[in-house]
mmCIF file of C-alpha atoms in Angstrom:
data_model
loop_
_atom_site.group_PDB
_atom_site.id
_atom_site.type_symbol
_atom_site.label_atom_id
_atom_site.label_comp_id
_atom_site.label_asym_id
_atom_site.label_seq_id
_atom_site.Cartn_x
_atom_site.Cartn_y
_atom_site.Cartn_z
ATOM 1 C CA UNK Y 23 20.151 -25.614 3.310
ATOM 2 C CA UNK Y 24 17.668 -25.119 0.483
ATOM 3 C CA UNK Y 25 16.841 -28.372 -1.328
ATOM 4 C CA UNK Y 26 15.814 -27.752 -4.935
ATOM 5 C CA UNK Y 27 13.677 -30.332 -6.723
ATOM 6 C CA UNK Y 28 13.834 -31.859 -10.201
ATOM 7 C CA UNK Y 29 10.817 -31.621 -12.500
ATOM 8 C CA UNK Y 30 10.045 -35.272 -11.711
ATOM 9 C CA UNK Y 31 10.149 -34.593 -7.974
ATOM 10 C CA UNK Y 32 7.913 -31.548 -8.372
ATOM 11 C CA UNK Y 33 5.337 -33.730 -10.128
ATOM 12 C CA UNK Y 34 5.421 -36.166 -7.202
ATOM 13 C CA UNK Y 35 5.003 -33.257 -4.781
ATOM 14 C CA UNK Y 36 2.064 -31.990 -6.807
ATOM 15 C CA UNK Y 37 0.396 -35.386 -6.454
ATOM 16 C CA UNK Y 38 0.717 -35.155 -2.661
ATOM 17 C CA UNK Y 39 -0.479 -31.558 -2.582
ATOM 18 C CA UNK Y 40 -3.526 -32.351 -4.710
ATOM 19 C CA UNK Y 41 -4.556 -35.124 -2.331
ATOM 20 C CA UNK Y 42 -4.642 -32.458 0.393
ATOM 21 C CA UNK Y 43 -6.589 -30.139 -1.931
ATOM 22 C CA UNK Y 44 -9.156 -32.864 -2.604
ATOM 23 C CA UNK Y 45 -9.390 -33.598 1.124
ATOM 24 C CA UNK Y 46 -10.202 -29.959 1.838
ATOM 25 C CA UNK Y 47 -12.746 -30.023 -0.986
ATOM 26 C CA UNK Y 48 -14.438 -33.045 0.592
ATOM 27 C CA UNK Y 49 -14.458 -31.338 3.991
ATOM 28 C CA UNK Y 50 -15.980 -28.163 2.526
ATOM 29 C CA UNK Y 51 -19.283 -30.022 2.183
ATOM 30 C CA UNK Y 52 -19.100 -31.272 5.777
ATOM 31 C CA UNK Y 53 -18.302 -28.013 7.608
ATOM 32 C CA UNK Y 54 -21.646 -26.941 9.041
ATOM 33 C CA UNK Y 55 -23.238 -26.115 12.396
ATOM 34 C CA UNK Y 56 -23.400 -29.149 14.677
ATOM 35 C CA UNK Y 57 -20.435 -31.066 13.274
ATOM 36 C CA UNK Y 58 -17.438 -31.670 15.531
ATOM 37 C CA UNK Y 59 -13.846 -31.131 14.506
ATOM 38 C CA UNK Y 60 -13.102 -34.690 15.656
ATOM 39 C CA UNK Y 61 -15.664 -35.981 13.158
ATOM 40 C CA UNK Y 62 -14.040 -33.941 10.367
ATOM 41 C CA UNK Y 63 -10.642 -35.274 11.403
ATOM 42 C CA UNK Y 64 -11.843 -38.856 11.027
ATOM 43 C CA UNK Y 65 -13.309 -38.155 7.595
ATOM 44 C CA UNK Y 66 -10.026 -36.603 6.468
ATOM 45 C CA UNK Y 67 -7.878 -39.492 7.659
ATOM 46 C CA UNK Y 68 -10.081 -42.018 5.862
ATOM 47 C CA UNK Y 69 -10.095 -39.934 2.664
ATOM 48 C CA UNK Y 70 -6.306 -39.487 2.633
ATOM 49 C CA UNK Y 71 -5.667 -43.202 3.169
ATOM 50 C CA UNK Y 72 -8.242 -44.137 0.526
ATOM 51 C CA UNK Y 73 -6.207 -42.035 -1.937
ATOM 52 C CA UNK Y 74 -3.015 -43.973 -1.262
ATOM 53 C CA UNK Y 75 -1.381 -41.478 1.066
ATOM 54 C CA UNK Y 76 -0.599 -41.182 4.774
ATOM 55 C CA UNK Y 77 -1.882 -38.285 6.919
ATOM 56 C CA UNK Y 78 1.102 -35.957 7.065
ATOM 57 C CA UNK Y 79 0.405 -34.468 10.489
ATOM 58 C CA UNK Y 80 -0.575 -37.606 12.416
ATOM 59 C CA UNK Y 81 2.342 -38.325 14.768
ATOM 60 C CA UNK Y 82 4.486 -35.537 13.294
ATOM 61 C CA UNK Y 83 6.323 -34.047 16.295
ATOM 62 C CA UNK Y 84 3.837 -36.227 18.278
ATOM 63 C CA UNK Y 85 0.770 -34.315 17.029
ATOM 64 C CA UNK Y 86 -2.228 -36.538 17.901
ATOM 65 C CA UNK Y 87 -4.481 -36.060 14.838
ATOM 66 C CA UNK Y 88 -4.607 -35.816 11.047
ATOM 67 C CA UNK Y 89 -5.840 -32.207 10.903
ATOM 68 C CA UNK Y 90 -4.987 -29.012 12.705
ATOM 69 C CA UNK Y 91 -8.441 -27.559 13.433
ATOM 70 C CA UNK Y 92 -8.389 -23.962 14.652
ATOM 71 C CA UNK Y 93 -11.734 -22.181 15.173
ATOM 72 C CA UNK Y 94 -12.264 -18.454 15.676
ATOM 73 C CA UNK Y 95 -9.498 -17.024 17.912
ATOM 74 C CA UNK Y 96 -7.300 -20.078 17.414
ATOM 75 C CA UNK Y 97 -4.601 -19.194 14.900
ATOM 76 C CA UNK Y 98 -3.119 -22.627 14.119
ATOM 77 C CA UNK Y 99 -2.368 -26.081 15.559
ATOM 78 C CA UNK Y 100 -5.752 -26.573 17.220
ATOM 79 C CA UNK Y 101 -6.429 -30.182 18.277
ATOM 80 C CA UNK Y 102 -9.698 -31.720 17.046
ATOM 81 C CA UNK Y 103 -12.310 -32.299 19.772
ATOM 82 C CA UNK Y 104 -15.962 -33.207 20.298
ATOM 83 C CA UNK Y 105 -17.286 -29.645 20.657
ATOM 84 C CA UNK Y 106 -19.795 -28.915 17.847
ATOM 85 C CA UNK Y 107 -19.224 -25.959 15.548
ATOM 86 C CA UNK Y 108 -21.930 -23.301 15.678
ATOM 87 C CA UNK Y 109 -23.428 -20.828 13.215
ATOM 88 C CA UNK Y 110 -21.103 -17.864 12.672
ATOM 89 C CA UNK Y 111 -17.885 -19.695 13.582
ATOM 90 C CA UNK Y 112 -14.900 -19.832 11.294
ATOM 91 C CA UNK Y 113 -12.595 -22.842 11.242
ATOM 92 C CA UNK Y 114 -9.070 -23.016 9.835
ATOM 93 C CA UNK Y 115 -8.336 -26.518 8.571
ATOM 94 C CA UNK Y 116 -4.667 -27.292 7.972
ATOM 95 C CA UNK Y 117 -4.028 -30.667 6.340
ATOM 96 C CA UNK Y 118 -0.985 -32.652 5.267
ATOM 97 C CA UNK Y 119 -0.444 -35.810 3.221
ATOM 98 C CA UNK Y 120 2.606 -37.955 2.517
ATOM 99 C CA UNK Y 121 2.826 -39.923 -0.731
ATOM 100 C CA UNK Y 122 5.814 -41.072 -2.804
ATOM 101 C CA UNK Y 123 8.041 -39.812 0.039
ATOM 102 C CA UNK Y 124 6.912 -36.195 -0.501
ATOM 103 C CA UNK Y 125 4.634 -34.023 1.593
ATOM 104 C CA UNK Y 126 1.713 -31.790 0.693
ATOM 105 C CA UNK Y 127 0.639 -29.117 3.193
ATOM 106 C CA UNK Y 128 -2.357 -26.889 2.588
ATOM 107 C CA UNK Y 129 -4.877 -24.820 4.589
ATOM 108 C CA UNK Y 130 -8.204 -23.041 4.172
ATOM 109 C CA UNK Y 131 -10.379 -21.093 6.609
ATOM 110 C CA UNK Y 132 -14.038 -22.029 6.253
ATOM 111 C CA UNK Y 133 -17.210 -20.227 7.290
ATOM 112 C CA UNK Y 134 -19.642 -22.182 9.443
ATOM 113 C CA UNK Y 135 -22.964 -21.025 8.085
ATOM 114 C CA UNK Y 136 -23.289 -17.256 7.797
ATOM 115 C CA UNK Y 137 -20.605 -15.025 9.326
ATOM 116 C CA UNK Y 138 -20.531 -11.301 10.011
ATOM 117 C CA UNK Y 139 -19.353 -8.827 7.345
ATOM 118 C CA UNK Y 140 -16.340 -8.082 9.557
ATOM 119 C CA UNK Y 141 -15.270 -11.734 9.475
ATOM 120 C CA UNK Y 142 -16.042 -12.008 5.773
ATOM 121 C CA UNK Y 143 -13.589 -9.215 5.072
ATOM 122 C CA UNK Y 144 -10.889 -10.815 7.253
ATOM 123 C CA UNK Y 145 -11.141 -14.022 5.224
ATOM 124 C CA UNK Y 146 -11.103 -12.182 1.895
ATOM 125 C CA UNK Y 147 -8.070 -10.092 2.806
ATOM 126 C CA UNK Y 148 -6.132 -13.051 4.215
ATOM 127 C CA UNK Y 149 -6.749 -15.140 1.093
ATOM 128 C CA UNK Y 150 -5.819 -12.208 -1.153
ATOM 129 C CA UNK Y 151 -2.627 -11.631 0.851
ATOM 130 C CA UNK Y 152 -1.592 -15.219 0.061
ATOM 131 C CA UNK Y 153 -1.578 -14.417 -3.656
ATOM 132 C CA UNK Y 154 0.240 -11.133 -3.014
ATOM 133 C CA UNK Y 155 2.995 -13.262 -1.501
ATOM 134 C CA UNK Y 156 2.968 -15.912 -4.215
ATOM 135 C CA UNK Y 157 3.367 -13.187 -6.854
ATOM 136 C CA UNK Y 158 6.740 -12.287 -5.321
ATOM 137 C CA UNK Y 159 8.065 -15.870 -5.342
ATOM 138 C CA UNK Y 160 10.246 -15.552 -8.444
ATOM 139 C CA UNK Y 161 13.934 -15.721 -9.410
ATOM 140 C CA UNK Y 162 16.043 -12.897 -8.057
ATOM 141 C CA UNK Y 163 13.590 -12.054 -5.297
ATOM 142 C CA UNK Y 164 14.164 -12.983 -1.692
ATOM 143 C CA UNK Y 165 12.210 -14.256 1.290
ATOM 144 C CA UNK Y 166 11.671 -10.705 2.511
ATOM 145 C CA UNK Y 167 9.885 -9.751 -0.719
ATOM 146 C CA UNK Y 168 7.160 -12.321 -0.078
ATOM 147 C CA UNK Y 169 6.793 -11.354 3.570
ATOM 148 C CA UNK Y 170 6.720 -7.647 2.754
ATOM 149 C CA UNK Y 171 3.945 -8.091 0.186
ATOM 150 C CA UNK Y 172 1.763 -10.072 2.613
ATOM 151 C CA UNK Y 173 2.411 -7.702 5.512
ATOM 152 C CA UNK Y 174 1.775 -4.545 3.499
ATOM 153 C CA UNK Y 175 -1.575 -5.773 2.205
ATOM 154 C CA UNK Y 176 -2.810 -7.122 5.547
ATOM 155 C CA UNK Y 177 -1.736 -4.116 7.589
ATOM 156 C CA UNK Y 178 -3.188 -1.709 5.016
ATOM 157 C CA UNK Y 179 -6.521 -3.304 5.875
ATOM 158 C CA UNK Y 180 -5.930 -2.859 9.597
ATOM 159 C CA UNK Y 181 -5.062 -6.434 10.564
ATOM 160 C CA UNK Y 182 -2.337 -7.984 12.711
ATOM 161 C CA UNK Y 183 0.277 -10.192 11.043
ATOM 162 C CA UNK Y 184 1.539 -13.046 13.225
ATOM 163 C CA UNK Y 185 5.320 -12.936 13.634
ATOM 164 C CA UNK Y 186 6.176 -16.102 15.569
ATOM 165 C CA UNK Y 187 4.724 -18.583 13.043
ATOM 166 C CA UNK Y 188 5.964 -18.816 9.467
ATOM 167 C CA UNK Y 189 5.689 -20.669 6.185
ATOM 168 C CA UNK Y 190 8.507 -22.971 5.123
ATOM 169 C CA UNK Y 191 10.210 -25.004 2.484
ATOM 170 C CA UNK Y 192 8.652 -28.397 1.881
ATOM 171 C CA UNK Y 193 9.658 -31.682 0.252
ATOM 172 C CA UNK Y 194 10.673 -35.045 1.665
ATOM 173 C CA UNK Y 195 10.306 -33.463 5.083
ATOM 174 C CA UNK Y 196 7.386 -31.289 6.116
ATOM 175 C CA UNK Y 197 9.555 -28.360 7.129
ATOM 176 C CA UNK Y 198 12.626 -27.446 5.074
ATOM 177 C CA UNK Y 199 14.614 -24.280 4.547
ATOM 178 C CA UNK Y 200 13.851 -21.485 4.039
ATOM 179 C CA UNK Y 201 11.511 -20.159 6.696
ATOM 180 C CA UNK Y 202 8.899 -17.945 5.008
ATOM 181 C CA UNK Y 203 7.677 -15.199 7.386
ATOM 182 C CA UNK Y 204 4.540 -13.247 6.540
ATOM 183 C CA UNK Y 205 6.323 -9.975 7.249
ATOM 184 C CA UNK Y 206 9.680 -8.564 6.278
ATOM 185 C CA UNK Y 207 11.737 -6.116 4.254
ATOM 186 C CA UNK Y 208 12.195 -6.202 0.519
ATOM 187 C CA UNK Y 209 15.541 -7.529 -0.660
ATOM 188 C CA UNK Y 210 16.297 -9.348 2.592
ATOM 189 C CA UNK Y 211 16.714 -13.065 3.254
ATOM 190 C CA UNK Y 212 17.545 -16.066 1.099
ATOM 191 C CA UNK Y 213 17.301 -15.710 -2.667
ATOM 192 C CA UNK Y 214 14.786 -17.749 -4.653
ATOM 193 C CA UNK Y 215 16.135 -20.152 -7.259
ATOM 194 C CA UNK Y 216 14.652 -22.513 -9.847
ATOM 195 C CA UNK Y 217 13.304 -25.737 -8.360
ATOM 196 C CA UNK Y 218 12.514 -24.324 -4.922
ATOM 197 C CA UNK Y 219 9.323 -25.565 -3.265
ATOM 198 C CA UNK Y 220 7.726 -23.664 -0.393
ATOM 199 C CA UNK Y 221 4.543 -23.452 1.649
ATOM 200 C CA UNK Y 222 3.335 -19.842 1.849
ATOM 201 C CA UNK Y 223 0.748 -19.398 4.609
ATOM 202 C CA UNK Y 224 -0.460 -16.024 5.893
ATOM 203 C CA UNK Y 225 -1.857 -16.085 9.439
ATOM 204 C CA UNK Y 226 -3.721 -12.819 9.834
ATOM 205 C CA UNK Y 227 -5.550 -11.598 12.939
ATOM 206 C CA UNK Y 228 -8.578 -9.323 13.173
ATOM 207 C CA UNK Y 229 -6.907 -7.494 16.059
ATOM 208 C CA UNK Y 230 -3.422 -7.634 17.561
ATOM 209 C CA UNK Y 231 -0.552 -9.506 15.945
ATOM 210 C CA UNK Y 232 0.297 -11.003 19.346
ATOM 211 C CA UNK Y 233 -0.409 -14.640 20.198
ATOM 212 C CA UNK Y 234 -0.380 -17.028 23.151
ATOM 213 C CA UNK Y 235 -0.284 -20.813 23.550
ATOM 214 C CA UNK Y 236 -2.633 -23.111 25.441
ATOM 215 C CA UNK Y 237 -1.254 -25.560 28.021
ATOM 216 C CA UNK Y 238 -1.811 -28.427 25.545
ATOM 217 C CA UNK Y 239 1.471 -27.342 23.973
ATOM 218 C CA UNK Y 240 -0.067 -27.018 20.511
ATOM 219 C CA UNK Y 241 -2.989 -24.608 20.215
ATOM 220 C CA UNK Y 242 -2.057 -21.015 19.340
ATOM 221 C CA UNK Y 243 -4.558 -18.233 20.136
ATOM 222 C CA UNK Y 244 -4.693 -14.529 19.424
ATOM 223 C CA UNK Y 245 -3.721 -12.600 22.548
ATOM 224 C CA UNK Y 246 -6.897 -10.482 22.394
ATOM 225 C CA UNK Y 247 -9.126 -13.468 21.553
ATOM 226 C CA UNK Y 248 -10.300 -11.886 18.294
ATOM 227 C CA UNK Y 249 -10.640 -14.173 15.236
ATOM 228 C CA UNK Y 250 -7.747 -15.215 13.031
ATOM 229 C CA UNK Y 251 -7.642 -16.551 9.452
ATOM 230 C CA UNK Y 252 -5.149 -18.874 7.751
ATOM 231 C CA UNK Y 253 -4.735 -19.828 4.087
ATOM 232 C CA UNK Y 254 -1.849 -21.853 2.632
ATOM 233 C CA UNK Y 255 -0.570 -23.046 -0.742
ATOM 234 C CA UNK Y 256 2.378 -25.185 -1.808
ATOM 235 C CA UNK Y 257 4.279 -23.433 -4.598
ATOM 236 C CA UNK Y 258 7.182 -24.445 -6.853
ATOM 237 C CA UNK Y 259 9.481 -22.206 -8.869
ATOM 238 C CA UNK Y 260 9.236 -23.669 -12.398
ATOM 239 C CA UNK Y 261 10.642 -22.061 -15.569
ATOM 240 C CA UNK Y 262 11.153 -18.843 -13.669
ATOM 241 C CA UNK Y 263 7.559 -18.577 -12.435
ATOM 242 C CA UNK Y 264 5.621 -19.517 -9.287
ATOM 243 C CA UNK Y 265 3.407 -22.534 -9.963
ATOM 244 C CA UNK Y 266 0.790 -23.885 -7.572
ATOM 245 C CA UNK Y 267 1.172 -27.483 -6.457
ATOM 246 C CA UNK Y 268 -2.053 -27.192 -4.459
ATOM 247 C CA UNK Y 269 -5.380 -25.654 -5.439
ATOM 248 C CA UNK Y 270 -8.530 -24.291 -3.829
ATOM 249 C CA UNK Y 271 -10.557 -25.416 -6.863
ATOM 250 C CA UNK Y 272 -12.098 -28.387 -5.036
ATOM 251 C CA UNK Y 273 -13.111 -26.209 -2.086
ATOM 252 C CA UNK Y 274 -14.530 -23.506 -4.317
ATOM 253 C CA UNK Y 275 -16.482 -25.977 -6.429
ATOM 254 C CA UNK Y 276 -18.049 -27.423 -3.272
ATOM 255 C CA UNK Y 277 -18.922 -23.954 -1.989
ATOM 256 C CA UNK Y 278 -20.085 -22.510 -5.313
ATOM 257 C CA UNK Y 279 -17.331 -19.890 -5.421
ATOM 258 C CA UNK Y 280 -16.113 -18.580 -8.783
ATOM 259 C CA UNK Y 281 -12.703 -16.920 -8.877
ATOM 260 C CA UNK Y 282 -9.758 -16.472 -11.239
ATOM 261 C CA UNK Y 283 -7.197 -15.842 -8.491
ATOM 262 C CA UNK Y 284 -5.188 -19.006 -9.226
ATOM 263 C CA UNK Y 285 -5.088 -18.589 -13.003
ATOM 264 C CA UNK Y 286 -1.677 -16.845 -13.216
ATOM 265 C CA UNK Y 287 -0.044 -19.630 -11.206
ATOM 266 C CA UNK Y 288 -1.425 -22.842 -12.702
ATOM 267 C CA UNK Y 289 0.770 -25.519 -14.296
#
């Protein structure tokens, strides 16, 4: 069942989402060769709590940490550890926060130092595919329209689109209806209506679309062990238009990136 939100509830959700956005912005300055993902996890937990929220992932479905930290061939749900990041790595950081009984859920794939042009392009295309999907989140469209837009753009660039893992509705629980696949057919699936809130999150692989899971029961890897990228925004349908609850502004300010990609979707 799709749970629509009032304007007041959407504002509360935006507050939660922006705490996650600020957490990712703080981490952007800390992602560098030599740092461990466990260290970054500790920084994030402290930052989230200092901003009056609770880490949204910690203990959720018994997950042991505050961040999902997925380097290189890990797609999502990587568990933080004490292995240092090295020059040329990429690291997907997926973060959640709970405040005022509403969740924020937001992800960004960071470069660790300088990466290869091949990896640079993967990150650019994955991030761009996110906005291709957001553009289709509007009244009258359906879940398949978002998935189709993401899939078409990613596959046009030669990448694999993960099938088994999807975006989702979000609100007072982390995962609500509808599921939001990153592939699909136009005109298929549940229809979008005013007040819907969803997390759209392309997971795009440099090689095959196929994945596998580690014995830890959490970590998802690409089947061919080639790198994967993951970007995620929380989005609400407000006055007939998709509006971002989260933002990459804090990340981009920390990294010195200038972009207008979010401008059509700001409150």
